[in-house]
XYZ file of N, CA and C in Angstrom:
573
model
N -2.650 -66.501 -66.153
C -2.202 -65.646 -66.946
C -3.343 -64.618 -67.258
N -3.063 -63.432 -67.003
C -4.193 -62.319 -67.298
C -3.614 -61.359 -68.598
N -4.830 -61.358 -69.624
C -4.547 -60.794 -70.845
C -5.593 -59.857 -70.788
N -5.220 -58.247 -70.648
C -6.437 -57.324 -70.710
C -7.311 -57.776 -69.350
N -8.777 -58.013 -70.038
C -9.662 -58.195 -69.052
C -9.965 -59.637 -69.093
N -8.994 -60.739 -69.454
C -9.352 -62.159 -69.816
C -8.244 -62.840 -68.812
N -8.793 -63.909 -68.309
C -8.030 -64.750 -67.320
C -7.824 -65.966 -68.565
N -6.542 -66.588 -68.711
C -6.399 -67.642 -69.305
C -5.411 -68.698 -68.193
N -6.077 -69.788 -68.241
C -5.287 -71.033 -67.192
C -5.186 -72.324 -68.001
N -4.204 -73.200 -67.594
C -4.155 -74.281 -68.030
C -3.491 -75.206 -67.164
N -3.612 -76.582 -67.563
C -2.802 -77.699 -66.927
C -2.782 -78.939 -67.730
N -1.489 -79.431 -68.101
C -1.006 -80.179 -68.800
C -1.263 -81.527 -67.925
N -1.875 -82.578 -68.548
C -1.756 -83.844 -67.726
C -1.428 -85.090 -68.792
N -1.207 -86.080 -68.111
C -1.075 -87.388 -68.725
C -2.272 -88.538 -68.331
N -3.077 -88.861 -69.244
C -4.020 -89.800 -68.804
C -4.280 -90.846 -69.913
N -4.549 -92.166 -69.501
C -4.691 -93.262 -70.515
C -6.454 -93.072 -70.455
N -6.962 -93.961 -71.425
C -8.281 -94.177 -71.571
C -9.050 -94.509 -70.288
N -8.361 -95.445 -69.395
C -9.041 -95.910 -68.144
C -9.094 -94.738 -67.124
N -7.988 -93.613 -67.129
C -7.868 -92.561 -66.363
C -8.851 -91.563 -66.765
N -9.231 -91.484 -68.250
C -10.144 -90.569 -68.650
C -11.561 -91.062 -68.218
N -12.046 -92.094 -68.081
C -13.152 -92.414 -67.666
C -13.410 -92.234 -66.236
N -12.332 -92.678 -65.443
C -12.519 -92.256 -64.045
C -12.546 -90.729 -63.924
N -11.731 -89.922 -64.520
C -11.873 -88.515 -64.250
C -13.135 -88.031 -64.655
N -13.818 -88.695 -65.542
C -15.229 -88.051 -66.051
C -16.318 -88.530 -64.968
N -16.194 -89.829 -64.389
C -17.046 -90.204 -63.308
C -16.997 -89.267 -62.138
N -15.657 -88.841 -61.858
C -15.393 -88.129 -60.724
C -15.860 -86.630 -60.645
N -15.775 -86.068 -62.052
C -16.482 -84.837 -62.423
C -17.743 -84.898 -62.232
N -18.674 -85.792 -62.711
C -20.151 -86.157 -62.742
C -20.584 -86.290 -61.389
N -19.629 -86.854 -60.363
C -20.156 -87.358 -59.214
C -19.960 -85.882 -58.413
N -19.060 -85.360 -58.506
C -19.091 -84.002 -57.609
C -19.561 -82.584 -58.203
N -19.745 -82.574 -59.424
C -20.149 -81.362 -60.000
C -21.540 -81.653 -60.642
N -22.478 -80.802 -60.630
C -23.913 -80.884 -61.295
C -23.744 -80.277 -62.538
N -24.764 -80.804 -63.541
C -25.174 -79.956 -64.790
C -23.837 -80.104 -65.774
N -23.098 -81.064 -65.935
C -22.060 -81.345 -66.669
C -22.288 -82.225 -67.902
N -21.838 -81.527 -69.053
C -21.840 -82.420 -70.207
C -20.194 -82.193 -70.969
N -20.138 -83.489 -71.559
C -18.896 -83.589 -72.325
C -19.256 -83.526 -73.673
N -18.620 -82.877 -74.414
C -18.749 -82.666 -75.707
C -17.744 -82.718 -76.703
N -17.640 -83.507 -77.866
C -16.602 -83.658 -78.708
C -16.669 -82.605 -79.908
N -15.495 -81.608 -79.760
C -15.585 -80.512 -80.568
C -14.601 -80.667 -81.996
N -14.306 -81.984 -82.134
C -13.614 -82.005 -83.518
C -14.492 -81.482 -84.663
N -13.848 -80.675 -85.489
C -14.329 -80.152 -86.754
C -15.111 -81.027 -87.495
N -16.406 -80.502 -88.221
C -17.264 -81.534 -88.522
C -17.899 -80.632 -89.949
N -18.489 -81.614 -90.820
C -19.319 -80.992 -92.019
C -20.692 -80.806 -91.360
N -21.108 -81.272 -90.184
C -22.311 -81.267 -89.604
C -22.485 -80.226 -88.473
N -23.541 -79.604 -88.249
C -23.674 -78.379 -86.988
C -23.964 -79.339 -85.858
N -24.162 -80.479 -85.701
C -24.879 -81.196 -84.759
C -23.637 -81.414 -83.443
N -24.181 -80.772 -82.231
C -23.260 -80.887 -81.216
C -23.147 -82.390 -80.679
N -21.900 -82.834 -80.476
C -21.865 -84.531 -80.264
C -21.556 -84.249 -78.894
N -22.562 -84.853 -78.145
C -22.392 -85.057 -76.680
C -21.802 -86.502 -76.381
N -21.147 -86.764 -75.603
C -20.415 -88.045 -75.378
C -20.660 -88.082 -73.832
N -20.440 -89.478 -73.323
C -20.889 -89.958 -71.963
C -19.541 -89.841 -71.197
N -18.155 -89.655 -71.963
C -17.169 -89.852 -71.258
C -16.138 -88.949 -71.934
N -15.216 -88.368 -71.415
C -14.036 -87.768 -71.840
C -13.236 -88.753 -72.865
N -13.230 -90.008 -72.316
C -12.455 -90.920 -73.232
C -12.927 -91.235 -74.546
N -13.904 -90.670 -74.973
C -14.643 -90.702 -76.551
C -13.990 -89.678 -77.432
N -13.463 -88.781 -76.700
C -12.802 -87.736 -77.473
C -11.243 -87.814 -77.730
N -11.128 -87.889 -79.060
C -10.030 -88.282 -79.785
C -8.960 -86.969 -80.236
N -9.607 -85.889 -80.674
C -8.770 -84.790 -80.966
C -8.906 -83.797 -79.976
N -10.313 -83.027 -79.582
C -10.409 -82.152 -78.693
C -11.856 -82.067 -78.091
N -12.133 -81.378 -76.846
C -13.495 -81.770 -76.523
C -13.441 -80.449 -75.605
N -14.741 -80.491 -74.822
C -15.221 -79.439 -73.664
C -15.706 -80.222 -72.640
N -15.549 -79.446 -71.603
C -16.354 -79.830 -70.470
C -17.311 -78.622 -70.185
N -18.625 -78.857 -70.384
C -19.556 -77.586 -70.383
C -20.657 -77.774 -68.960
N -20.271 -76.563 -68.241
C -21.173 -76.634 -67.119
C -22.378 -75.744 -67.543
N -23.484 -76.509 -67.558
C -24.631 -75.991 -68.160
C -25.482 -74.782 -67.355
N -25.021 -75.058 -65.991
C -25.668 -74.032 -64.962
C -25.019 -72.803 -65.253
N -23.939 -72.676 -66.071
C -23.160 -71.373 -66.098
C -23.420 -70.791 -67.796
N -23.589 -71.885 -68.463
C -23.794 -71.521 -70.124
C -24.396 -72.774 -70.454
N -25.687 -72.501 -71.015
C -26.603 -73.715 -71.137
C -26.177 -74.306 -72.437
N -26.807 -75.609 -73.008
C -26.446 -76.209 -73.998
C -27.066 -75.479 -75.183
N -28.279 -74.786 -74.928
C -28.861 -74.108 -75.844
C -28.231 -72.761 -76.335
N -27.390 -72.286 -75.469
C -26.472 -70.948 -75.774
C -25.305 -71.388 -76.634
N -24.714 -72.835 -76.319
C -23.669 -73.497 -77.006
C -24.175 -73.505 -78.258
N -25.180 -74.109 -78.342
C -25.641 -74.721 -79.709
C -25.962 -73.310 -80.644
N -26.515 -72.245 -80.182
C -26.641 -71.054 -80.915
C -25.261 -70.717 -81.521
N -23.973 -70.772 -80.820
C -22.990 -70.234 -81.404
C -22.455 -71.324 -82.261
N -22.830 -72.654 -82.478
C -22.464 -73.523 -83.508
C -23.204 -72.971 -84.663
N -24.677 -72.621 -84.405
C -25.611 -72.421 -85.643
C -25.373 -71.311 -86.385
N -24.651 -70.335 -85.625
C -24.230 -69.065 -86.203
C -23.192 -69.109 -87.449
N -22.580 -70.174 -87.526
C -21.559 -70.349 -88.364
C -22.388 -70.676 -89.718
N -21.706 -70.108 -90.950
C -22.577 -70.446 -92.121
C -22.120 -71.410 -93.071
N -20.685 -71.642 -92.885
C -20.103 -72.747 -93.859
C -19.484 -73.952 -93.237
N -19.392 -75.230 -93.796
C -18.604 -76.239 -93.101
C -17.164 -75.880 -93.596
N -16.339 -76.598 -92.940
C -16.479 -77.596 -91.623
C -16.914 -76.717 -90.425
N -17.596 -77.085 -89.642
C -18.039 -76.158 -88.625
C -16.681 -76.584 -87.407
N -16.658 -75.479 -86.701
C -16.038 -75.614 -85.302
C -16.900 -75.296 -84.124
N -16.432 -76.017 -83.222
C -17.153 -75.906 -81.755
C -16.503 -75.205 -80.718
N -17.056 -74.126 -80.526
C -16.453 -73.294 -79.205
C -15.696 -74.091 -78.176
N -14.732 -73.879 -77.714
C -13.711 -74.782 -76.803
C -13.182 -73.592 -75.501
N -13.699 -72.325 -75.471
C -13.352 -71.600 -74.635
C -14.347 -70.564 -74.190
N -14.676 -69.927 -73.136
C -15.586 -69.343 -72.695
C -16.346 -69.361 -71.382
N -17.244 -68.455 -71.183
C -17.950 -68.968 -70.161
C -18.602 -70.239 -70.007
N -18.459 -70.859 -68.766
C -18.620 -72.233 -68.586
C -18.190 -73.364 -69.248
N -17.058 -72.981 -70.031
C -16.447 -74.155 -70.685
C -14.912 -74.307 -70.368
N -14.541 -75.475 -70.095
C -13.144 -75.923 -69.974
C -12.816 -76.740 -71.580
N -11.783 -76.310 -72.011
C -11.376 -77.040 -73.009
C -10.470 -78.304 -72.751
N -10.681 -79.395 -73.198
C -10.040 -80.838 -72.831
C -9.480 -81.205 -74.197
N -8.065 -81.472 -74.071
C -7.439 -81.876 -75.399
C -6.605 -82.981 -74.728
N -7.209 -84.404 -75.361
C -6.892 -85.640 -74.605
C -5.052 -85.856 -74.808
N -4.629 -86.910 -73.899
C -3.351 -87.258 -73.981
C -3.511 -88.459 -75.115
N -2.487 -88.335 -75.874
C -2.125 -89.561 -77.115
C -1.244 -89.896 -77.141
N -1.031 -91.081 -77.888
C 0.368 -91.735 -78.162
C 1.187 -90.803 -78.838
N 2.458 -90.493 -78.567
C 2.970 -89.629 -79.196
C 3.379 -90.048 -80.593
N 3.481 -89.107 -81.609
C 3.509 -89.530 -83.129
C 5.149 -89.994 -83.175
N 5.892 -89.164 -82.396
C 7.459 -89.316 -82.717
C 7.797 -90.744 -82.117
N 6.921 -91.372 -81.269
C 7.402 -92.428 -80.484
C 6.165 -93.178 -79.663
N 5.639 -94.159 -80.390
C 4.381 -94.924 -80.256
C 4.273 -95.666 -78.716
N 5.558 -95.708 -78.069
C 5.552 -96.300 -76.812
C 5.336 -95.225 -75.798
N 5.451 -94.111 -76.095
C 4.895 -92.868 -75.201
C 3.667 -92.271 -75.300
N 3.523 -91.600 -74.189
C 2.204 -91.077 -73.802
C 2.431 -89.279 -73.996
N 1.858 -88.627 -74.988
C 2.041 -87.113 -74.985
C 1.088 -86.540 -74.270
N 1.426 -85.625 -73.693
C 0.313 -84.919 -72.691
C -0.874 -84.277 -73.398
N -1.950 -84.190 -72.432
C -3.322 -83.595 -72.943
C -3.203 -82.288 -72.274
N -4.305 -81.516 -72.192
C -4.566 -80.273 -71.462
C -5.846 -79.936 -71.300
N -5.896 -79.171 -69.888
C -7.302 -78.550 -69.635
C -6.942 -77.168 -69.594
N -7.978 -76.324 -70.286
C -7.603 -75.044 -70.540
C -8.882 -74.328 -70.343
N -9.067 -73.133 -69.805
C -10.008 -72.171 -69.558
C -9.626 -70.829 -70.075
N -10.255 -70.034 -70.626
C -10.267 -68.596 -70.910
C -11.542 -67.900 -70.578
N -11.580 -66.857 -69.838
C -12.893 -66.331 -69.220
C -12.493 -64.949 -68.731
N -13.616 -64.002 -68.737
C -13.584 -62.653 -68.168
C -13.073 -62.707 -66.722
N -12.466 -61.540 -66.277
C -12.142 -61.566 -64.812
C -13.288 -61.701 -63.771
N -14.263 -60.949 -64.439
C -15.564 -60.736 -63.559
C -16.419 -61.921 -63.594
N -15.975 -63.025 -64.389
C -16.953 -64.324 -64.503
C -16.428 -65.256 -63.390
N -16.744 -65.184 -62.184
C -16.501 -65.798 -60.846
C -16.936 -67.207 -60.907
N -18.058 -67.366 -61.756
C -18.725 -68.967 -61.623
C -17.595 -69.768 -62.568
N -17.149 -69.307 -63.809
C -16.232 -70.131 -64.530
C -15.015 -70.285 -63.874
N -14.349 -69.098 -63.235
C -13.477 -69.508 -62.465
C -13.397 -70.386 -61.321
N -14.340 -70.301 -60.535
C -14.931 -71.399 -59.509
C -14.863 -73.068 -59.859
N -15.781 -72.838 -61.040
C -15.774 -74.224 -62.154
C -14.623 -74.778 -62.380
N -13.576 -74.030 -63.082
C -12.394 -74.302 -63.389
C -11.493 -74.866 -62.221
N -11.575 -74.118 -61.177
C -10.924 -74.340 -59.695
C -11.141 -75.885 -59.323
N -12.450 -76.145 -59.175
C -13.007 -77.324 -58.681
C -12.652 -78.676 -59.733
N -12.541 -78.438 -60.901
C -12.054 -79.613 -61.884
C -10.697 -79.763 -61.629
N -9.948 -78.796 -61.429
C -8.372 -78.779 -61.324
C -8.210 -79.316 -59.926
N -8.978 -79.223 -58.716
C -8.898 -79.986 -57.612
C -9.220 -81.293 -57.615
N -10.124 -81.619 -58.640
C -10.460 -83.111 -58.840
C -9.377 -83.835 -59.370
N -8.876 -83.225 -60.495
C -7.970 -83.775 -61.410
C -6.331 -84.220 -60.358
N -6.462 -83.269 -59.333
C -5.068 -83.177 -58.382
C -5.194 -84.455 -57.522
N -6.438 -84.714 -57.227
C -6.852 -85.820 -55.966
C -5.970 -87.133 -56.327
N -6.000 -87.665 -57.261
C -5.450 -88.951 -57.649
C -4.407 -88.847 -58.666
N -3.586 -87.802 -58.918
C -2.556 -87.536 -59.586
C -1.263 -87.347 -59.018
N -0.187 -87.738 -59.652
C 1.228 -87.656 -59.267
C 1.948 -86.419 -60.059
N 2.875 -85.890 -59.279
C 3.826 -85.047 -59.870
C 4.439 -85.642 -61.112
N 5.166 -84.857 -62.034
C 5.924 -85.813 -63.168
C 7.425 -84.972 -62.935
N 8.564 -85.747 -63.374
C 9.804 -85.317 -63.330
C 10.430 -85.601 -64.602
N 11.302 -84.760 -65.081
C 12.093 -84.972 -66.061
C 13.137 -86.122 -66.306
N 13.281 -86.927 -66.975
C 14.356 -87.992 -67.024
C 15.043 -88.289 -68.212
N 16.127 -88.867 -68.043
C 16.844 -89.265 -69.506
C 16.209 -90.531 -69.626
N 16.544 -90.992 -71.077
C 16.001 -92.328 -71.602
C 16.258 -93.597 -70.868
N 17.336 -93.272 -70.020
C 17.585 -94.619 -69.150
C 17.087 -94.493 -67.847
N 16.083 -93.638 -67.775
C 15.271 -93.431 -66.485
C 16.010 -92.624 -65.185
N 17.130 -91.960 -65.597
C 17.899 -91.233 -64.666
C 17.156 -89.840 -64.373
N 16.888 -89.669 -63.076
C 16.048 -88.443 -62.725
C 16.905 -87.339 -63.028
N 16.559 -86.257 -63.968
C 17.448 -85.206 -64.194
C 17.125 -83.706 -63.376
N 16.033 -83.808 -62.856
C 15.488 -82.992 -61.990
C 14.820 -83.400 -60.699
N 15.130 -82.738 -59.499
C 14.355 -83.138 -58.319
C 13.151 -82.354 -58.256
N 12.970 -81.200 -59.014
C 11.880 -80.446 -58.992
C 10.890 -80.935 -60.094
N 9.532 -80.768 -59.637
C 8.728 -81.424 -60.560
C 8.324 -80.250 -61.731
N 7.882 -80.845 -62.630
C 7.599 -79.997 -64.023
C 6.053 -79.430 -63.516
N 6.242 -77.926 -63.718
C 5.273 -76.984 -63.247
C 4.033 -77.199 -64.210
N 2.853 -77.285 -63.616
C 1.542 -77.224 -64.379
C 1.432 -78.507 -65.200
N 1.949 -79.751 -64.721
C 1.864 -80.979 -65.195
C 1.715 -82.088 -64.160
N 0.575 -82.971 -64.451
C 0.222 -84.016 -63.566
C 0.105 -85.427 -64.452
N 0.309 -86.477 -63.693
C -0.032 -87.789 -64.380
C -1.055 -88.465 -63.656
N -2.205 -88.903 -63.971
C -2.976 -89.704 -63.401
C -2.607 -91.031 -63.117
N -3.442 -91.984 -62.312
C -2.988 -93.444 -61.950
C -2.662 -94.304 -63.047
N -3.306 -94.590 -63.894
C -2.988 -95.441 -64.966
C -1.512 -95.044 -65.858
N -1.834 -93.861 -66.188
C -0.674 -93.062 -66.930
C 0.702 -93.424 -66.207
N 0.579 -93.028 -65.129
C 2.013 -92.933 -64.224
C 2.391 -94.513 -63.947
N 1.372 -95.579 -63.846
C 1.812 -96.776 -63.670
C 2.385 -97.306 -65.156
N 1.672 -97.265 -66.131
C 2.009 -97.780 -67.466
C 3.160 -97.262 -68.096
N 3.350 -95.828 -68.077
C 4.463 -95.076 -68.584
C 5.396 -94.764 -67.628
N 5.954 -95.671 -66.895
C 6.968 -95.512 -65.838
C 8.523 -95.481 -66.306
N 8.700 -95.457 -67.635
C 10.097 -95.603 -68.223
C 10.431 -96.864 -68.274
N 9.861 -97.986 -68.064
C 10.356 -99.310 -67.843
C 9.783 -99.782 -69.597
N 10.496 -100.597 -70.096
C 10.229 -101.093 -71.637
C 10.286 -99.775 -72.462
N 10.753 -98.753 -72.302
C 10.942 -97.588 -73.157
C 9.628 -96.981 -73.055
N 8.922 -96.951 -72.203
C 7.403 -96.429 -72.191
C 7.643 -95.216 -71.348
N 7.320 -93.926 -71.842
C 7.422 -92.715 -71.075
C 6.260 -91.971 -71.137
N 6.128 -90.817 -70.126
C 5.363 -89.746 -70.547
C 6.248 -88.815 -71.279
N 5.661 -88.204 -72.229
C 6.323 -86.887 -72.797
C 5.644 -85.809 -73.353
N 6.482 -84.663 -73.317
C 6.168 -83.369 -73.739
C 6.454 -82.975 -75.109
N 7.555 -83.585 -75.554
C 8.217 -83.464 -77.000
C 9.338 -84.542 -77.444
N 9.724 -84.414 -78.381
C 11.065 -85.255 -78.592
C 12.006 -85.244 -77.765
N 12.401 -84.110 -76.893
C 13.436 -84.104 -76.109
C 13.115 -83.878 -74.669
N 11.604 -84.125 -74.564
C 11.461 -84.260 -72.927
C 10.611 -85.546 -72.361
N 11.181 -86.316 -71.832
C 10.882 -87.400 -71.339
C 10.518 -87.401 -69.868
N 9.518 -87.898 -69.292
C 9.028 -87.858 -67.828
C 8.661 -89.032 -67.164
N 8.488 -89.012 -66.149
C 8.009 -90.297 -65.121
C 7.354 -89.555 -63.811
N 6.248 -90.195 -63.295
C 5.556 -89.633 -62.392
C 6.133 -90.385 -60.985
N 6.117 -89.506 -59.996
C 6.154 -90.205 -58.807
C 5.709 -89.271 -57.463
C-alpha cells in the first residue's frame, strides 16, 4: 500500500516459539548485520537486544544495521524525555515484528502475528531488506484456509497475506480444538 511518499507492507503469520527460533536462525544465516530488539515499552531507555525473535513477547523489530545503525536507533530512543519510553518499530532498515500468541479468547488457538514495514518510496535498501525477509519466511511456510470449528474447509482460496510456519501448522491443525485464528470468528488451518 502506498500512502503519499510512503510504502506500507505487512504479512500475517502463525509461529510457535520453535518456529520463531528457526526463523531467527534463517534470517541470521542469510542476511548480514541483523539485530533483534524487544520494543516493549519500558521505564528505562536501554535498547533490549535479544538473540532470537522467540524472546519477544509483545513487540519487537528486526534491525538491519547496514541500513540504519544501532547508534542511530539508540539516538531515537534517547531523544524521548519522559518514561515510559517507546522504541521505534518502523522506518529505514526496520521491520516490525508482532509475535503470534495464544488467543485471549481461546487458549487452545494461536493468534496471528505480523511482520510490517513502512518506508519512503525512494528507500530501495529497506524495500529490498523487507522483500528478502518475506522470501525467507515463505520458504518453509504453508498457506492458511478458513475452516469451521469442525474442520470443514469453508474456502478453497487461501487467506491473502497470511502464512503458517512448520510447527504452527502441525500443532494447530484443528485436531483437539487447536486452530490458527485471526479473530473470534475466523479459524484457520494450514495446508
